Backbone as JSON, one array per atom type, in Angstrom:
{
  "sequence": "XXXXXXXXXXXXXXXXXXXXXXXXXXXXXXXXXXXXXXXXXXXXXXXXXXXXXXXXXXXXXXXXXXXXXXXXXXXXXXXXXXXXXXXXXXXXXXXXXXXXXXXXXXXXXXXXXXXXXXXXXXXXXXXXXXXXXXXXXXXXXXXXXXXXXXXX",
  "N": [[11.73, 89.26, -284.35], [10.52, 91.67, -284.53], [11.03, 92.42, -282.87], [14.68, 91.67, -282.43], [15.29, 94.16, -284.39], [13.9, 96.42, -283.22], [16.03, 96.05, -281.06], [18.33, 96.47, -282.04], [18.56, 98.89, -283.43], [18.0, 100.84, -280.72], [20.98, 100.71, -280.54], [22.26, 102.5, -282.23], [21.09, 104.34, -281.25], [21.05, 108.14, -280.98], [21.96, 108.38, -277.98], [20.35, 110.64, -276.17], [18.61, 112.57, -277.92], [16.93, 109.98, -277.98], [15.75, 109.73, -275.69], [15.41, 112.9, -275.87], [12.58, 112.73, -276.91], [11.45, 109.65, -275.38], [12.01, 110.1, -272.89], [12.95, 108.97, -271.1], [16.46, 107.22, -270.97], [17.89, 105.44, -273.04], [18.42, 102.58, -272.3], [16.53, 102.39, -270.26], [14.41, 101.19, -272.23], [12.77, 98.71, -272.24], [10.0, 98.55, -270.62], [8.4, 100.37, -272.75], [9.11, 99.54, -275.06], [7.9, 97.4, -274.08], [4.85, 98.09, -274.21], [4.64, 99.16, -276.33], [5.08, 101.67, -276.98], [8.05, 102.37, -278.14], [8.42, 101.87, -281.05], [9.26, 100.51, -283.8], [9.22, 102.03, -286.05], [9.28, 105.11, -285.05], [11.53, 105.15, -283.81], [13.05, 105.07, -286.36], [12.42, 107.67, -286.35], [13.93, 109.24, -285.22], [16.8, 108.27, -285.77], [20.04, 108.72, -287.35], [20.6, 110.07, -290.16], [20.53, 108.54, -293.25], [20.42, 106.12, -292.12], [18.72, 102.33, -292.69], [15.91, 101.55, -292.78], [14.96, 98.45, -291.03], [12.45, 97.72, -291.51], [11.24, 96.38, -293.62], [12.4, 94.25, -294.26], [11.41, 92.48, -292.22], [9.52, 90.34, -291.73], [10.67, 88.46, -293.63], [10.85, 85.38, -293.11], [8.77, 85.17, -293.38], [6.96, 85.36, -295.65], [7.94, 83.64, -297.4], [7.77, 80.97, -295.92], [4.78, 81.2, -296.72], [4.92, 82.21, -298.78], [6.49, 79.11, -299.97], [4.09, 77.31, -298.79], [1.91, 78.57, -300.85], [3.08, 77.9, -303.15], [3.55, 74.49, -303.29], [0.03, 74.0, -302.61], [-0.5, 74.86, -305.5], [0.43, 72.46, -306.71], [-0.63, 70.13, -305.09], [-3.07, 71.21, -306.3], [-3.07, 71.03, -308.82], [-2.33, 68.4, -308.91], [-5.44, 66.86, -308.97], [-7.71, 65.02, -310.54], [-10.33, 63.83, -312.2], [-12.98, 61.95, -310.92], [-13.6, 58.24, -311.05], [-15.8, 57.39, -313.53], [-16.55, 54.53, -312.56], [-16.99, 55.23, -309.92], [-19.37, 56.51, -309.51], [-22.29, 55.66, -307.95], [-24.63, 52.78, -309.79], [-27.64, 54.03, -312.15], [-30.5, 53.72, -311.6], [-31.89, 50.5, -312.73], [-34.39, 50.43, -315.68], [-35.13, 47.81, -315.71], [-35.83, 46.4, -313.49], [-37.57, 47.67, -311.66], [-40.56, 48.21, -311.5], [-44.14, 47.63, -312.75], [-45.91, 50.56, -314.4], [-48.22, 50.1, -314.33], [-48.61, 48.31, -312.06], [-48.16, 49.67, -309.31], [-49.16, 52.85, -309.28], [-51.85, 50.52, -308.69], [-51.22, 49.78, -306.6], [-50.75, 51.47, -304.81], [-48.69, 53.48, -304.56], [-46.12, 56.46, -304.1], [-45.13, 58.58, -306.15], [-42.32, 60.75, -307.42], [-42.89, 63.27, -309.67], [-42.43, 66.34, -311.4], [-42.08, 68.31, -310.55], [-41.08, 67.76, -308.01], [-42.39, 67.75, -306.08], [-43.35, 64.83, -304.19], [-46.74, 62.6, -304.54], [-49.51, 60.98, -305.19], [-49.89, 58.33, -307.27], [-51.51, 58.23, -309.81], [-52.35, 60.91, -309.87], [-54.53, 62.02, -308.52], [-55.93, 64.56, -307.28], [-57.19, 67.45, -305.57], [-59.58, 68.89, -305.59], [-60.02, 71.38, -304.81], [-57.96, 72.78, -304.04], [-56.32, 72.18, -306.35], [-53.8, 70.79, -305.28], [-51.13, 67.73, -304.66], [-53.2, 65.16, -303.94], [-52.81, 63.2, -300.91], [-52.48, 59.53, -299.57], [-52.5, 57.67, -296.97], [-50.13, 56.52, -295.95], [-48.71, 58.71, -297.34], [-46.23, 61.3, -296.68], [-47.3, 64.43, -297.39], [-44.61, 66.6, -299.44], [-43.01, 69.52, -300.76], [-41.35, 71.75, -302.69], [-39.42, 73.71, -302.32], [-38.84, 77.45, -302.93], [-35.8, 77.66, -303.36], [-35.32, 75.22, -304.37], [-35.54, 73.26, -302.13], [-36.89, 70.17, -300.49], [-39.73, 70.83, -298.41], [-42.06, 70.01, -296.17], [-45.74, 70.11, -296.71], [-47.51, 72.46, -295.55]],
  "CA": [[12.05, 89.62, -285.42], [10.29, 92.77, -284.68], [12.5, 92.57, -281.05], [15.81, 92.55, -282.9], [15.62, 95.07, -284.94], [14.71, 98.14, -282.17], [17.4, 96.1, -280.33], [19.85, 96.27, -282.74], [18.24, 100.01, -283.48], [18.55, 101.14, -279.96], [22.32, 100.51, -280.34], [23.04, 103.34, -282.28], [19.91, 105.25, -281.8], [21.74, 108.57, -280.17], [21.12, 108.67, -276.63], [20.19, 112.27, -276.01], [17.81, 111.82, -278.98], [15.94, 109.03, -277.51], [15.64, 110.47, -274.28], [14.48, 113.71, -275.85], [11.63, 111.68, -277.77], [10.3, 109.51, -275.3], [11.51, 110.6, -271.47], [13.62, 107.39, -270.4], [17.38, 106.26, -271.55], [17.5, 103.47, -274.02], [19.09, 101.2, -271.08], [15.35, 101.54, -269.57], [13.45, 101.17, -272.46], [11.77, 97.4, -271.87], [9.05, 98.71, -270.41], [8.42, 101.99, -273.1], [8.64, 98.75, -276.04], [6.36, 95.7, -274.32], [3.37, 98.57, -273.58], [4.73, 98.98, -278.05], [5.22, 103.0, -277.42], [8.39, 102.44, -278.96], [8.12, 100.39, -282.29], [10.43, 101.32, -285.37], [8.79, 103.77, -287.42], [9.37, 106.63, -284.59], [13.48, 105.23, -283.65], [13.38, 105.9, -287.79], [11.95, 108.58, -286.99], [15.05, 109.92, -284.53], [17.27, 107.68, -286.43], [20.74, 109.3, -287.54], [20.64, 110.5, -291.63], [21.94, 107.35, -293.75], [20.37, 104.37, -291.03], [18.84, 100.9, -292.68], [15.26, 101.03, -292.52], [14.27, 97.59, -290.74], [10.31, 97.2, -291.65], [10.86, 95.92, -294.9], [13.31, 92.77, -293.76], [11.35, 91.92, -290.94], [8.46, 89.67, -292.23], [10.91, 87.93, -294.7], [10.85, 84.34, -292.98], [7.03, 84.3, -293.32], [6.44, 85.71, -296.81], [9.57, 82.5, -297.72], [6.57, 80.17, -295.47], [3.58, 81.27, -297.48], [5.07, 81.63, -300.26], [6.11, 77.39, -300.15], [3.28, 76.74, -299.4], [1.29, 78.3, -302.55], [3.57, 76.36, -304.21], [3.21, 73.33, -302.61], [-1.05, 74.26, -302.78], [-0.28, 74.93, -306.9], [0.91, 71.62, -307.36], [-1.87, 70.04, -304.67], [-4.01, 71.7, -306.67], [-2.91, 70.06, -310.02], [-2.48, 66.54, -309.31], [-6.72, 66.59, -308.52], [-7.94, 64.33, -311.48], [-11.95, 63.78, -312.21], [-13.52, 60.87, -310.06], [-13.79, 57.39, -312.54], [-17.28, 57.31, -313.69], [-17.22, 53.27, -312.12], [-17.15, 55.51, -308.0], [-20.22, 56.47, -309.03], [-23.72, 54.52, -308.84], [-24.98, 53.08, -310.96], [-28.54, 54.4, -311.84], [-31.43, 51.58, -311.22], [-32.75, 50.02, -314.5], [-35.82, 50.46, -316.17], [-36.19, 46.97, -316.45], [-36.07, 46.24, -312.23], [-38.54, 48.49, -311.83], [-42.25, 47.42, -311.45], [-44.32, 48.88, -314.4], [-46.65, 52.0, -313.47], [-49.35, 49.43, -312.82], [-48.5, 47.77, -310.75], [-47.48, 51.07, -308.79], [-50.46, 52.9, -309.07], [-52.98, 49.56, -308.3], [-50.61, 49.55, -304.64], [-51.57, 53.11, -304.59], [-46.74, 54.36, -304.28], [-45.97, 57.64, -304.33], [-44.6, 58.38, -307.16], [-41.87, 62.01, -307.86], [-43.62, 64.29, -310.15], [-41.39, 66.68, -312.25], [-42.01, 69.07, -310.03], [-40.6, 67.92, -307.18], [-43.29, 67.11, -305.28], [-44.62, 63.57, -303.27], [-47.93, 62.59, -304.81], [-50.25, 60.11, -305.73], [-49.36, 57.14, -309.15], [-52.22, 58.07, -310.52], [-52.19, 62.59, -309.93], [-55.64, 62.36, -308.12], [-55.9, 65.9, -306.84], [-58.32, 67.84, -304.73], [-60.81, 69.47, -305.76], [-60.2, 73.07, -304.49], [-56.92, 74.29, -303.36], [-55.37, 71.66, -306.77], [-53.07, 70.54, -304.57], [-52.71, 66.06, -305.0], [-53.92, 63.91, -302.75], [-52.11, 61.99, -300.41], [-52.56, 59.19, -299.48], [-52.6, 57.41, -295.81], [-49.11, 56.85, -295.85], [-47.81, 59.12, -297.74], [-45.95, 62.7, -296.88], [-46.76, 65.65, -298.15], [-43.48, 67.53, -299.98], [-42.97, 70.45, -301.94], [-40.32, 71.77, -303.07], [-39.66, 75.32, -301.72], [-37.86, 78.72, -303.85], [-34.33, 77.12, -303.89], [-35.06, 73.92, -304.53], [-35.23, 71.99, -301.46], [-38.31, 69.47, -300.1], [-40.26, 70.78, -297.8], [-43.84, 69.61, -295.56], [-46.3, 70.82, -296.82], [-48.0, 73.38, -294.18]],
  "C": [[11.96, 91.04, -285.38], [11.54, 93.31, -283.32], [13.87, 93.45, -281.52], [15.44, 93.61, -283.46], [14.83, 96.92, -284.07], [15.59, 98.02, -281.62], [18.39, 96.95, -280.65], [19.46, 98.34, -283.63], [18.88, 100.69, -282.45], [19.98, 101.02, -279.82], [23.07, 101.65, -281.14], [21.59, 104.59, -282.49], [21.12, 107.18, -280.36], [21.13, 108.97, -278.33], [20.31, 109.92, -276.11], [19.03, 112.11, -276.81], [16.73, 110.89, -278.86], [15.18, 109.11, -276.71], [15.06, 111.81, -274.83], [12.82, 113.23, -276.29], [10.54, 110.48, -276.62], [10.62, 109.81, -273.31], [12.19, 109.88, -270.49], [15.07, 107.04, -271.85], [17.01, 104.88, -272.38], [18.34, 102.92, -273.18], [17.13, 101.57, -270.34], [13.79, 101.18, -270.18], [12.88, 99.83, -273.11], [10.35, 97.97, -271.48], [8.06, 98.98, -272.56], [7.79, 100.04, -274.95], [8.06, 97.93, -275.55], [5.33, 96.07, -274.45], [3.5, 99.42, -275.51], [4.77, 100.67, -278.48], [6.58, 103.25, -277.94], [8.77, 101.08, -279.76], [9.42, 101.25, -283.62], [9.83, 101.68, -285.98], [9.28, 105.12, -285.93], [10.44, 106.12, -283.58], [13.11, 105.11, -284.95], [12.98, 106.55, -287.47], [13.06, 109.59, -286.26], [16.15, 109.63, -285.01], [18.14, 108.8, -287.04], [20.33, 109.25, -289.33], [21.6, 108.84, -292.26], [21.47, 105.96, -293.07], [19.44, 103.82, -292.07], [17.82, 100.84, -292.14], [14.91, 99.12, -292.19], [13.04, 96.4, -291.8], [10.74, 95.96, -292.66], [11.33, 94.18, -295.45], [12.4, 91.63, -292.35], [10.58, 90.75, -290.69], [9.12, 88.11, -293.75], [11.08, 85.99, -295.15], [9.4, 83.88, -293.85], [6.7, 84.6, -294.48], [7.43, 84.52, -297.13], [8.32, 81.31, -297.05], [5.35, 80.51, -296.21], [4.41, 80.81, -298.86], [5.21, 79.24, -300.8], [4.49, 77.01, -299.34], [1.31, 77.76, -300.53], [1.68, 77.55, -303.56], [3.61, 74.45, -303.87], [1.33, 72.79, -303.24], [-1.25, 73.91, -304.6], [-0.62, 72.79, -307.25], [0.1, 70.82, -306.57], [-3.13, 70.42, -305.84], [-3.95, 70.75, -309.45], [-2.68, 69.04, -310.57], [-4.0, 65.87, -309.27], [-7.02, 66.23, -309.98], [-9.93, 64.13, -311.54], [-11.83, 62.17, -311.69], [-13.62, 60.11, -311.28], [-15.1, 57.76, -312.24], [-17.56, 55.61, -312.89], [-17.47, 54.13, -310.36], [-18.61, 55.92, -308.28], [-22.13, 55.57, -309.15], [-24.98, 54.63, -308.97], [-26.72, 53.45, -311.29], [-29.53, 53.14, -312.1], [-31.65, 52.05, -313.03], [-33.48, 49.51, -314.61], [-36.01, 49.03, -315.79], [-36.6, 46.16, -314.83], [-37.43, 46.91, -311.73], [-39.65, 48.32, -312.32], [-43.22, 48.48, -311.84], [-45.42, 49.92, -313.9], [-48.27, 51.98, -312.84], [-49.91, 49.18, -311.3], [-48.01, 49.31, -308.41], [-48.62, 51.8, -308.45], [-51.17, 52.11, -308.77], [-52.48, 50.07, -306.58], [-50.28, 50.51, -303.85], [-49.78, 53.78, -303.79], [-47.1, 55.37, -304.39], [-44.33, 57.52, -305.18], [-43.65, 59.87, -307.39], [-42.37, 62.01, -309.11], [-41.9, 64.86, -310.4], [-41.3, 68.06, -311.26], [-41.54, 69.13, -308.29], [-41.18, 67.34, -305.46], [-43.79, 65.64, -304.36], [-46.0, 63.79, -303.52], [-48.41, 60.63, -305.71], [-49.5, 59.77, -307.2], [-50.07, 58.72, -309.61], [-52.45, 59.58, -310.11], [-54.09, 62.68, -309.21], [-55.05, 63.96, -307.64], [-56.99, 66.8, -306.11], [-58.85, 69.27, -304.79], [-60.56, 71.0, -305.54], [-59.07, 73.89, -304.15], [-55.92, 72.71, -305.53], [-54.24, 70.84, -306.61], [-52.47, 69.18, -304.7], [-52.1, 66.42, -303.44], [-52.86, 63.04, -302.27], [-52.29, 61.27, -299.62], [-51.78, 58.69, -297.56], [-51.13, 57.33, -295.03], [-47.93, 57.31, -296.07], [-47.13, 60.54, -296.93], [-46.41, 63.74, -297.76], [-45.53, 66.94, -298.19], [-44.27, 68.35, -301.02], [-41.75, 71.45, -301.77], [-40.43, 73.1, -303.03], [-38.36, 76.4, -303.26], [-36.9, 77.93, -304.26], [-34.38, 75.96, -303.93], [-35.3, 72.49, -303.53], [-36.62, 71.66, -300.57], [-38.44, 70.33, -299.04], [-41.6, 70.21, -296.82], [-44.91, 70.34, -295.94], [-46.78, 71.59, -294.97], [-49.69, 73.15, -294.13]]
}
């Protein structure tokens, strides 16, 4: 599109003005166009008064394509609906879970409100106050961002 606009302007420019500005006749302008020495803006500076500037129309097709994509995205955005609740995993039923006393007797881990994995019986280290962990339990902590990390 820009090359077509430059070609159109070159056909209407005064050869003497072009040669004075760029040092070559308009017929030898192609190397200067390839090197971006001759541009629409520079040609408009030497064009006769009243010449219409083609710059605002260079990207018409691009803008129409972008407008079409925006329209399609708006339609698709409005088609998005909430996920049907039946698609979610059902929460574990409390009746299926073993009683807390059985878990404590087995020495299993249970999540605490703070996000750490600790013994269900709540045993804590006397020196640090941290929960004690069994042989098969991974000591975890929750960092400032809420992610669970292995304890140091």
